[in-house]
Short mmCIF file of C-alpha atoms and ligand atoms in Angstrom, two decimals:
data_model
loop_
_atom_site.label_atom_id
_atom_site.label_comp_id
_atom_site.label_asym_id
_atom_site.label_seq_id
_atom_site.Cartn_x
_atom_site.Cartn_y
_atom_site.Cartn_z
CA MET A 1 27.24 -36.09 -25.90
CA GLU A 2 25.21 -33.00 -26.70
CA LYS A 3 23.65 -31.11 -23.80
CA PHE A 4 20.33 -29.34 -24.04
CA PRO A 5 19.26 -27.07 -21.19
CA VAL A 6 15.54 -26.37 -20.70
CA SER A 7 16.08 -22.69 -21.35
CA GLU A 8 18.80 -20.40 -22.64
CA PRO A 9 18.42 -16.67 -23.31
CA ASP A 10 18.90 -15.29 -26.82
CA ILE A 11 21.43 -12.48 -26.31
CA GLY A 12 23.52 -11.13 -29.18
CA ALA A 13 25.09 -8.13 -30.83
CA CYS A 14 21.99 -5.95 -30.44
CA GLU A 15 21.95 -6.45 -26.66
CA GLU A 16 25.73 -5.91 -26.44
CA GLY A 17 25.41 -2.62 -28.28
CA TYR A 18 22.68 -1.23 -26.00
CA LEU A 19 24.50 -2.40 -22.87
CA ALA A 20 27.79 -0.86 -23.99
CA ASP A 21 26.02 2.41 -24.68
CA ALA A 22 24.41 2.45 -21.22
CA ALA A 23 27.72 1.60 -19.54
CA ALA A 24 29.64 4.27 -21.48
CA SER A 25 27.04 6.90 -20.54
CA GLY A 26 27.80 6.45 -16.85
CA TRP A 27 24.10 5.99 -16.05
CA VAL A 28 24.38 2.56 -14.47
CA SER A 29 21.99 2.88 -11.55
CA SER A 30 18.25 3.53 -11.50
CA LEU A 31 18.32 6.91 -13.24
CA GLY A 32 18.97 7.19 -16.96
CA PRO A 33 17.29 7.45 -20.33
CA TYR A 34 16.77 3.74 -21.00
CA ILE A 35 14.32 3.39 -18.11
CA SER A 36 11.67 5.74 -19.46
CA ARG A 37 12.32 4.53 -22.99
CA PHE A 38 11.81 0.90 -21.95
CA GLU A 39 8.61 1.86 -20.11
CA LYS A 40 7.20 3.78 -23.10
CA GLU A 41 8.04 1.07 -25.62
CA PHE A 42 6.74 -1.69 -23.36
CA ALA A 43 3.46 0.15 -22.72
CA PHE A 44 3.02 0.57 -26.47
CA SER A 45 3.73 -3.10 -27.18
CA SER A 46 1.27 -4.18 -24.46
CA GLY A 47 -1.54 -1.91 -25.60
CA VAL A 48 -1.68 0.17 -22.40
CA ASP A 49 -0.83 3.77 -21.50
CA HIS A 50 1.41 3.05 -18.53
CA ALA A 51 4.25 0.65 -17.79
CA CYS A 52 6.44 0.86 -14.66
CA THR A 53 9.75 -1.00 -14.39
CA VAL A 54 10.49 -2.89 -11.16
CA THR A 55 13.20 -5.25 -9.93
CA ASN A 56 11.55 -8.55 -10.88
CA GLY A 57 8.25 -10.27 -11.61
CA THR A 58 7.60 -11.03 -7.96
CA SER A 59 7.92 -7.36 -7.01
CA ALA A 60 5.69 -6.43 -9.96
CA LEU A 61 2.92 -8.61 -8.51
CA PHE A 62 3.64 -7.42 -5.00
CA VAL A 63 3.53 -3.71 -5.78
CA ALA A 64 0.49 -4.07 -8.06
CA LEU A 65 -1.50 -5.81 -5.31
CA ARG A 66 -0.23 -3.37 -2.69
CA ALA A 67 -1.16 -0.38 -4.89
CA LEU A 68 -4.63 -1.89 -5.36
CA GLY A 69 -5.04 -1.90 -1.59
CA VAL A 70 -4.59 -5.61 -0.76
CA GLY A 71 -3.75 -6.04 2.93
CA PRO A 72 -4.52 -8.01 6.11
CA ASP A 73 -7.95 -9.70 6.29
CA ASP A 74 -8.27 -9.78 2.51
CA GLU A 75 -8.55 -12.90 0.41
CA VAL A 76 -6.82 -13.10 -2.96
CA ILE A 77 -7.78 -15.82 -5.45
CA VAL A 78 -4.81 -17.55 -7.11
CA PRO A 79 -4.59 -20.64 -9.32
CA ALA A 80 -3.79 -23.87 -7.47
CA LEU A 81 -1.00 -24.66 -9.95
CA THR A 82 1.54 -21.91 -10.51
CA PHE A 83 4.91 -20.62 -9.35
CA ALA A 84 5.05 -20.08 -5.58
CA ALA A 85 5.86 -16.38 -5.99
CA VAL A 86 2.14 -15.78 -6.59
CA PRO A 87 0.78 -16.95 -3.20
CA SER A 88 3.96 -15.81 -1.40
CA VAL A 89 3.35 -12.22 -2.46
CA VAL A 90 -0.24 -12.44 -1.18
CA MET A 91 0.98 -13.72 2.18
CA SER A 92 3.72 -11.13 2.46
CA LEU A 93 0.99 -8.48 2.24
CA GLY A 94 -0.71 -10.14 5.20
CA ALA A 95 -3.58 -11.38 3.02
CA SER A 96 -4.74 -14.98 2.47
CA PRO A 97 -4.37 -16.78 -0.84
CA VAL A 98 -7.36 -18.91 -1.88
CA LEU A 99 -6.25 -21.81 -4.08
CA VAL A 100 -8.63 -22.32 -6.99
CA ASP A 101 -8.45 -25.28 -9.35
CA VAL A 102 -7.36 -24.84 -12.94
CA ASP A 103 -9.21 -25.69 -16.14
CA GLU A 104 -8.03 -28.79 -17.97
CA ASN A 105 -8.23 -27.03 -21.34
CA THR A 106 -6.21 -23.92 -20.44
CA TRP A 107 -4.20 -25.06 -17.37
CA CYS A 108 -5.19 -21.65 -15.97
CA LEU A 109 -7.77 -20.47 -13.40
CA ASP A 110 -11.08 -22.25 -13.95
CA PRO A 111 -13.84 -19.60 -14.19
CA ILE A 112 -16.47 -21.90 -12.67
CA SER A 113 -14.35 -22.66 -9.61
CA THR A 114 -13.32 -19.00 -9.38
CA LYS A 115 -16.96 -17.99 -9.12
CA ARG A 116 -17.50 -20.55 -6.35
CA ALA A 117 -14.51 -19.13 -4.48
CA LEU A 118 -15.78 -15.55 -4.19
CA SER A 119 -16.44 -14.43 -0.61
CA GLN A 120 -17.21 -11.22 1.30
CA THR A 121 -13.48 -10.67 1.77
CA THR A 122 -12.24 -11.38 -1.78
CA LYS A 123 -10.18 -8.32 -2.64
CA ALA A 124 -8.36 -9.42 -5.77
CA ILE A 125 -7.90 -12.21 -8.30
CA VAL A 126 -4.48 -13.02 -9.74
CA ALA A 127 -5.16 -14.50 -13.17
CA VAL A 128 -1.93 -16.24 -14.16
CA HIS A 129 -1.52 -16.87 -17.90
CA SER A 130 0.25 -20.18 -17.32
CA TYR A 131 2.80 -21.78 -19.61
CA GLY A 132 2.09 -19.20 -22.31
CA HIS A 133 -1.67 -19.82 -22.55
CA PRO A 134 -4.10 -17.01 -21.66
CA VAL A 135 -6.73 -17.36 -18.96
CA ASP A 136 -10.35 -17.42 -20.17
CA LEU A 137 -10.74 -13.85 -18.92
CA ASP A 138 -14.23 -12.71 -19.96
CA PRO A 139 -16.13 -14.53 -17.19
CA ILE A 140 -13.50 -13.52 -14.64
CA LEU A 141 -13.56 -9.88 -15.74
CA ALA A 142 -17.36 -9.94 -15.38
CA MET A 143 -17.14 -11.34 -11.83
CA ALA A 144 -14.52 -8.78 -10.87
CA GLY A 145 -16.69 -5.98 -12.26
CA ASP A 146 -19.86 -7.19 -10.54
CA HIS A 147 -18.21 -7.56 -7.14
CA GLY A 148 -15.77 -4.63 -7.17
CA ILE A 149 -12.77 -6.97 -7.10
CA SER A 150 -9.35 -6.08 -8.56
CA LEU A 151 -7.97 -8.26 -11.33
CA VAL A 152 -4.21 -8.57 -11.78
CA GLU A 153 -2.95 -10.52 -14.77
CA ASP A 154 0.30 -12.37 -14.12
CA CYS A 155 1.92 -12.34 -17.56
CA ALA A 156 5.33 -13.64 -16.45
CA GLU A 157 4.96 -16.74 -18.64
CA ALA A 158 2.92 -15.26 -21.46
CA GLN A 159 4.35 -11.97 -22.71
CA GLY A 160 2.90 -11.37 -26.18
CA ALA A 161 0.01 -13.85 -25.86
CA LYS A 162 -3.44 -12.66 -26.91
CA TYR A 163 -6.91 -13.28 -25.50
CA LYS A 164 -9.60 -12.78 -28.17
CA GLY A 165 -7.20 -10.52 -30.05
CA LYS A 166 -6.15 -8.43 -27.04
CA THR A 167 -2.63 -8.51 -25.62
CA VAL A 168 -2.35 -9.98 -22.12
CA GLY A 169 -1.56 -7.37 -19.50
CA SER A 170 -4.02 -4.88 -21.01
CA LEU A 171 -7.29 -6.45 -19.81
CA GLY A 172 -7.21 -6.41 -16.00
CA HIS A 173 -6.56 -3.52 -13.60
CA ALA A 174 -2.86 -4.30 -13.81
CA GLY A 175 -0.48 -6.72 -15.53
CA ALA A 176 2.72 -8.09 -13.99
CA PHE A 177 5.64 -9.23 -16.16
CA SER A 178 8.97 -10.93 -15.38
CA PHE A 179 12.25 -10.55 -17.26
CA TYR A 180 14.10 -13.35 -15.48
CA GLY A 181 16.62 -15.22 -17.68
CA ASN A 182 14.19 -17.97 -18.68
CA LYS A 183 11.21 -15.76 -19.54
CA ILE A 184 10.05 -14.64 -23.01
CA MET A 185 12.53 -11.75 -22.88
CA THR A 186 15.10 -10.99 -20.21
CA THR A 187 16.86 -8.13 -18.47
CA GLY A 188 18.80 -10.56 -16.25
CA GLU A 189 16.41 -9.89 -13.40
CA GLY A 190 13.57 -7.44 -13.94
CA GLY A 191 9.86 -6.85 -14.05
CA MET A 192 7.13 -4.51 -15.23
CA VAL A 193 3.68 -3.41 -14.09
CA THR A 194 1.30 -2.42 -16.90
CA THR A 195 -1.97 -0.57 -16.43
CA ARG A 196 -4.49 1.62 -18.23
CA ASP A 197 -5.05 3.51 -14.96
CA GLY A 198 -2.80 6.57 -14.56
CA GLU A 199 -3.45 6.88 -10.82
CA LEU A 200 -2.51 3.25 -10.26
CA ALA A 201 0.71 3.80 -12.25
CA ASP A 202 1.52 6.81 -10.03
CA ARG A 203 0.95 4.67 -6.90
CA VAL A 204 3.31 1.99 -8.26
CA ARG A 205 5.98 4.62 -9.04
CA LEU A 206 5.65 6.09 -5.55
CA LEU A 207 5.82 2.72 -3.76
CA ARG A 208 8.76 1.41 -5.81
CA ASP A 209 10.86 4.41 -4.76
CA HIS A 210 10.48 4.38 -0.96
CA ALA A 211 7.13 6.22 -1.15
CA MET A 212 9.09 9.46 -1.09
CA ASP A 213 6.97 12.52 -1.77
CA ALA A 214 7.67 13.89 -5.26
CA ASN A 215 7.52 17.48 -3.99
CA ARG A 216 9.18 17.13 -0.61
CA ARG A 217 12.49 15.33 -0.38
CA TYR A 218 12.79 12.74 2.41
CA TYR A 219 9.13 13.03 3.29
CA HIS A 220 7.46 9.61 3.30
CA ALA A 221 3.72 9.53 4.03
CA GLU A 222 3.64 5.72 4.06
CA VAL A 223 5.85 2.64 4.01
CA GLY A 224 7.58 2.20 0.66
CA TYR A 225 10.11 -0.12 -0.97
CA ASN A 226 13.12 0.00 -3.25
CA LEU A 227 11.95 -1.88 -6.33
CA ARG A 228 13.86 0.09 -8.96
CA LEU A 229 15.28 -1.44 -12.14
CA THR A 230 18.66 -0.09 -13.32
CA ASN A 231 19.38 1.79 -16.52
CA LEU A 232 21.72 -1.08 -17.54
CA GLN A 233 18.89 -3.59 -17.19
CA ALA A 234 16.53 -1.26 -19.04
CA ALA A 235 19.05 -1.01 -21.90
CA LEU A 236 19.01 -4.80 -22.15
CA GLY A 237 15.21 -4.61 -22.02
CA CYS A 238 15.06 -2.11 -24.91
CA ALA A 239 17.29 -4.36 -27.00
CA GLN A 240 15.25 -7.49 -26.28
CA LEU A 241 11.97 -5.65 -26.85
CA SER A 242 13.21 -4.41 -30.23
CA ARG A 243 13.57 -8.11 -31.15
CA ILE A 244 10.36 -9.34 -29.51
CA GLU A 245 8.64 -10.44 -32.73
CA GLU A 246 11.72 -12.43 -33.69
CA LEU A 247 11.98 -13.99 -30.21
CA LEU A 248 8.29 -14.95 -30.20
CA SER A 249 8.35 -16.39 -33.69
CA LYS A 250 11.50 -18.43 -33.01
CA ARG A 251 9.82 -19.80 -29.88
CA SER A 252 6.66 -20.71 -31.71
CA GLN A 253 8.68 -22.35 -34.48
CA VAL A 254 10.41 -24.53 -31.86
CA LEU A 255 7.03 -25.67 -30.49
CA GLY A 256 5.83 -26.31 -34.06
CA TRP A 257 8.80 -28.64 -34.65
CA TYR A 258 8.00 -30.54 -31.44
CA ARG A 259 4.37 -30.89 -32.61
CA GLU A 260 5.52 -32.34 -35.95
CA GLU A 261 7.93 -34.77 -34.28
CA LEU A 262 5.58 -35.95 -31.55
CA SER A 263 2.12 -35.74 -33.14
CA HIS A 264 1.81 -39.44 -33.85
CA LEU A 265 2.78 -40.48 -30.30
CA GLY A 266 -0.11 -41.77 -28.19
CA ASP A 267 -0.77 -40.89 -24.56
CA VAL A 268 0.97 -37.51 -24.62
CA ASP A 269 -0.27 -33.96 -25.10
CA LEU A 270 1.72 -30.82 -25.86
CA ASN A 271 0.78 -27.24 -24.86
CA PRO A 272 -2.95 -26.48 -24.96
CA CYS A 273 -4.44 -24.01 -27.45
CA SER A 274 -8.02 -22.82 -27.01
CA PRO A 275 -9.89 -21.59 -30.12
CA TRP A 276 -10.05 -18.02 -28.73
CA ALA A 277 -6.40 -17.94 -27.68
CA GLU A 278 -3.14 -16.92 -29.31
CA PRO A 279 -0.71 -18.47 -26.85
CA VAL A 280 3.05 -17.96 -26.88
CA ASN A 281 5.58 -20.71 -26.33
CA TRP A 282 7.23 -19.95 -22.99
CA MET A 283 8.06 -23.59 -22.30
CA VAL A 284 7.39 -26.68 -24.36
CA CYS A 285 5.08 -28.74 -22.15
CA LEU A 286 4.63 -32.49 -22.37
CA LEU A 287 1.71 -34.03 -20.50
CA LEU A 288 1.83 -37.78 -19.98
CA LYS A 289 -1.44 -39.67 -20.10
CA GLY A 290 -2.84 -43.19 -19.91
CA LYS A 291 -0.21 -45.81 -19.24
CA ARG A 292 2.57 -43.24 -19.32
CA ALA A 293 1.01 -41.02 -16.63
CA ASP A 294 2.91 -42.64 -13.72
CA ARG A 295 6.31 -42.57 -15.36
CA ARG A 296 7.09 -38.84 -15.28
CA ASP A 297 9.97 -38.84 -12.79
CA GLY A 298 11.60 -41.89 -14.40
CA ILE A 299 11.40 -40.26 -17.81
CA ILE A 300 12.99 -37.08 -16.44
CA ALA A 301 15.86 -39.13 -15.00
CA GLU A 302 16.45 -41.09 -18.22
CA LEU A 303 16.44 -37.93 -20.33
CA ALA A 304 18.92 -36.30 -17.92
CA GLU A 305 21.30 -39.27 -18.35
CA ARG A 306 21.21 -38.63 -22.07
CA GLY A 307 22.00 -34.93 -21.82
CA ILE A 308 18.46 -33.60 -22.06
CA ASP A 309 17.46 -31.24 -19.30
CA THR A 310 13.78 -31.07 -18.37
CA ARG A 311 11.67 -29.60 -15.56
CA PRO A 312 8.72 -31.15 -13.81
CA PHE A 313 5.59 -28.95 -13.76
CA PHE A 314 5.13 -26.80 -10.66
CA VAL A 315 4.30 -28.63 -7.45
CA ALA A 316 0.62 -28.03 -6.67
CA LEU A 317 0.51 -25.18 -4.14
CA GLU A 318 -1.57 -27.19 -1.65
CA GLU A 319 1.42 -29.53 -1.24
CA LEU A 320 3.77 -26.70 -0.18
CA PRO A 321 3.96 -26.09 3.59
CA PRO A 322 3.25 -22.30 3.59
CA TYR A 323 0.04 -22.79 1.56
CA SER A 324 -1.17 -26.17 2.78
CA SER A 325 -3.77 -24.62 5.08
CA ALA A 326 -5.06 -22.10 2.52
CA ARG A 327 -8.75 -22.26 1.60
CA ARG A 328 -9.21 -24.43 -1.53
CA VAL A 329 -11.98 -24.35 -4.09
CA GLY A 330 -12.52 -26.67 -7.03
CA ARG A 331 -15.60 -27.43 -9.13
CA PHE A 332 -16.80 -29.91 -6.52
CA GLY A 333 -15.96 -28.88 -2.95
CA SER A 334 -12.40 -28.29 -1.89
CA ALA A 335 -10.63 -30.92 -4.02
CA LEU A 336 -8.26 -29.59 -6.71
CA PRO A 337 -8.02 -32.61 -9.02
CA ILE A 338 -6.90 -30.90 -12.23
CA ALA A 339 -4.03 -29.02 -10.56
CA ALA A 340 -2.95 -32.25 -8.86
CA ARG A 341 -3.00 -34.28 -12.07
CA LEU A 342 -1.15 -31.72 -14.19
CA SER A 343 1.42 -31.22 -11.48
CA ARG A 344 2.22 -34.95 -11.34
CA THR A 345 2.18 -35.72 -15.06
CA GLY A 346 3.66 -32.68 -16.80
CA LEU A 347 7.23 -31.82 -17.75
CA ASN A 348 8.96 -29.10 -19.74
CA LEU A 349 11.29 -30.01 -22.60
CA PRO A 350 14.20 -27.88 -23.89
CA SER A 351 12.47 -24.71 -25.08
CA SER A 352 15.15 -22.16 -26.01
CA PRO A 353 14.53 -19.92 -29.00
CA ILE A 354 18.05 -20.75 -30.15
CA LEU A 355 17.28 -24.45 -30.77
CA SER A 356 17.54 -25.57 -34.40
CA ARG A 357 15.32 -27.99 -36.31
CA SER A 358 17.96 -30.70 -36.00
CA ASP A 359 18.32 -30.10 -32.23
CA VAL A 360 14.58 -30.67 -31.83
CA SER A 361 14.70 -33.81 -34.03
CA TYR A 362 17.54 -35.17 -31.92
CA ILE A 363 15.75 -34.40 -28.63
CA CYS A 364 12.52 -35.99 -29.90
CA GLY A 365 14.40 -39.08 -31.12
CA VAL A 366 15.81 -39.60 -27.63
CA LEU A 367 12.41 -38.88 -26.08
CA ARG A 368 10.69 -41.44 -28.31
CA SER A 369 13.18 -44.10 -27.37
CA VAL A 370 12.79 -43.32 -23.66
CA LEU A 371 9.00 -43.39 -23.89
C1 LIG B 401 8.63 -16.28 -13.09
C2 LIG B 401 7.30 -16.01 -12.47
C3 LIG B 401 7.12 -15.03 -11.49
C4 LIG B 401 8.26 -14.34 -10.80
O1 LIG B 401 9.09 -13.61 -11.57
P1 LIG B 401 10.57 -13.25 -11.04
O2 LIG B 401 11.04 -12.25 -12.02
O3 LIG B 401 11.37 -14.52 -11.05
O4 LIG B 401 10.41 -12.69 -9.67
C5 LIG B 401 5.84 -14.75 -11.08
N1 LIG B 401 4.78 -15.42 -11.56
C6 LIG B 401 4.91 -16.39 -12.46
C7 LIG B 401 3.69 -17.08 -12.96
C8 LIG B 401 6.18 -16.74 -12.94
O5 LIG B 401 6.31 -17.74 -13.83
#
């Protein structure tokens, strides 16, 4: 029986060449030419002036929020349906996440609920571009501007996506990216902070390297961290970034095949696509509706028996113990119905850029029979 994992990285001769070069140079730790090269090329591809490598996507969010001054007694708005790293970073800074419902058309932060969630202590908004689809940012940018609130875009699932023609990660005060093995591109583990603000980039560079004074060795004016990426990882990053158009177009082709195969099926939706959005395909998403809506976990089990790996959507944050007492804001009071419904009825299908047309046909054939 064939086996299809949800996600496999696309690593080949190009990556091997860059890695071998970095290894042979002896620069294997966090100094070396690939780091600044990766930062320059990534900044260019994201449409910003500054990009700072860090150890992973979680630390990118953490250091961006820390550099923007988030701390105890602050509230930070996060979507009610996303990966737990988002609220966990807020709490590790001593601040309180506020869970805001998502929009049923984007699966991202709902601007109307976000506006309702603003308070005297709102310090920042983390706009997560979820499952490859951009947040409807204009209203949220306007709120942030009016109230002096920082906006961090979490681009971990949406590298390369565009909002009204602009690349995600270039619109807010900072963007946070992840290069984990299942993301759009990978460095094994890795992350990046993007920003148009040179002072913010300097703060991130200071904090990621123990906050050691650039002009006075072993002088640390504040608490810092070690969040440095290695030259080896940056070499892998340069190789993957040189292939980014190919990686993105293979991914979108895979989603296109799924759309062809599944378009006539009733009671299911695939990834959303708003008229103003150019999403990327991070994961192929299947949303079960109508009479199929209750069958998600059974379908996952039956597909697994037949060699097809899937993932349920994220568990709604309000159901996770560390965040269950967080303040919640939806369109009507504190209920978060859209996050709850998506979380219970969505699953991710095999999404690797290395899948072929016939792989997708096979997977969809099995899926149709299970449904
Ligand atoms: C993957 C992910 C992260 C964390 O990235 P890591 O590199 O795994 O630390 C953060 N936010 C979102 C939305 C993610 O999907």
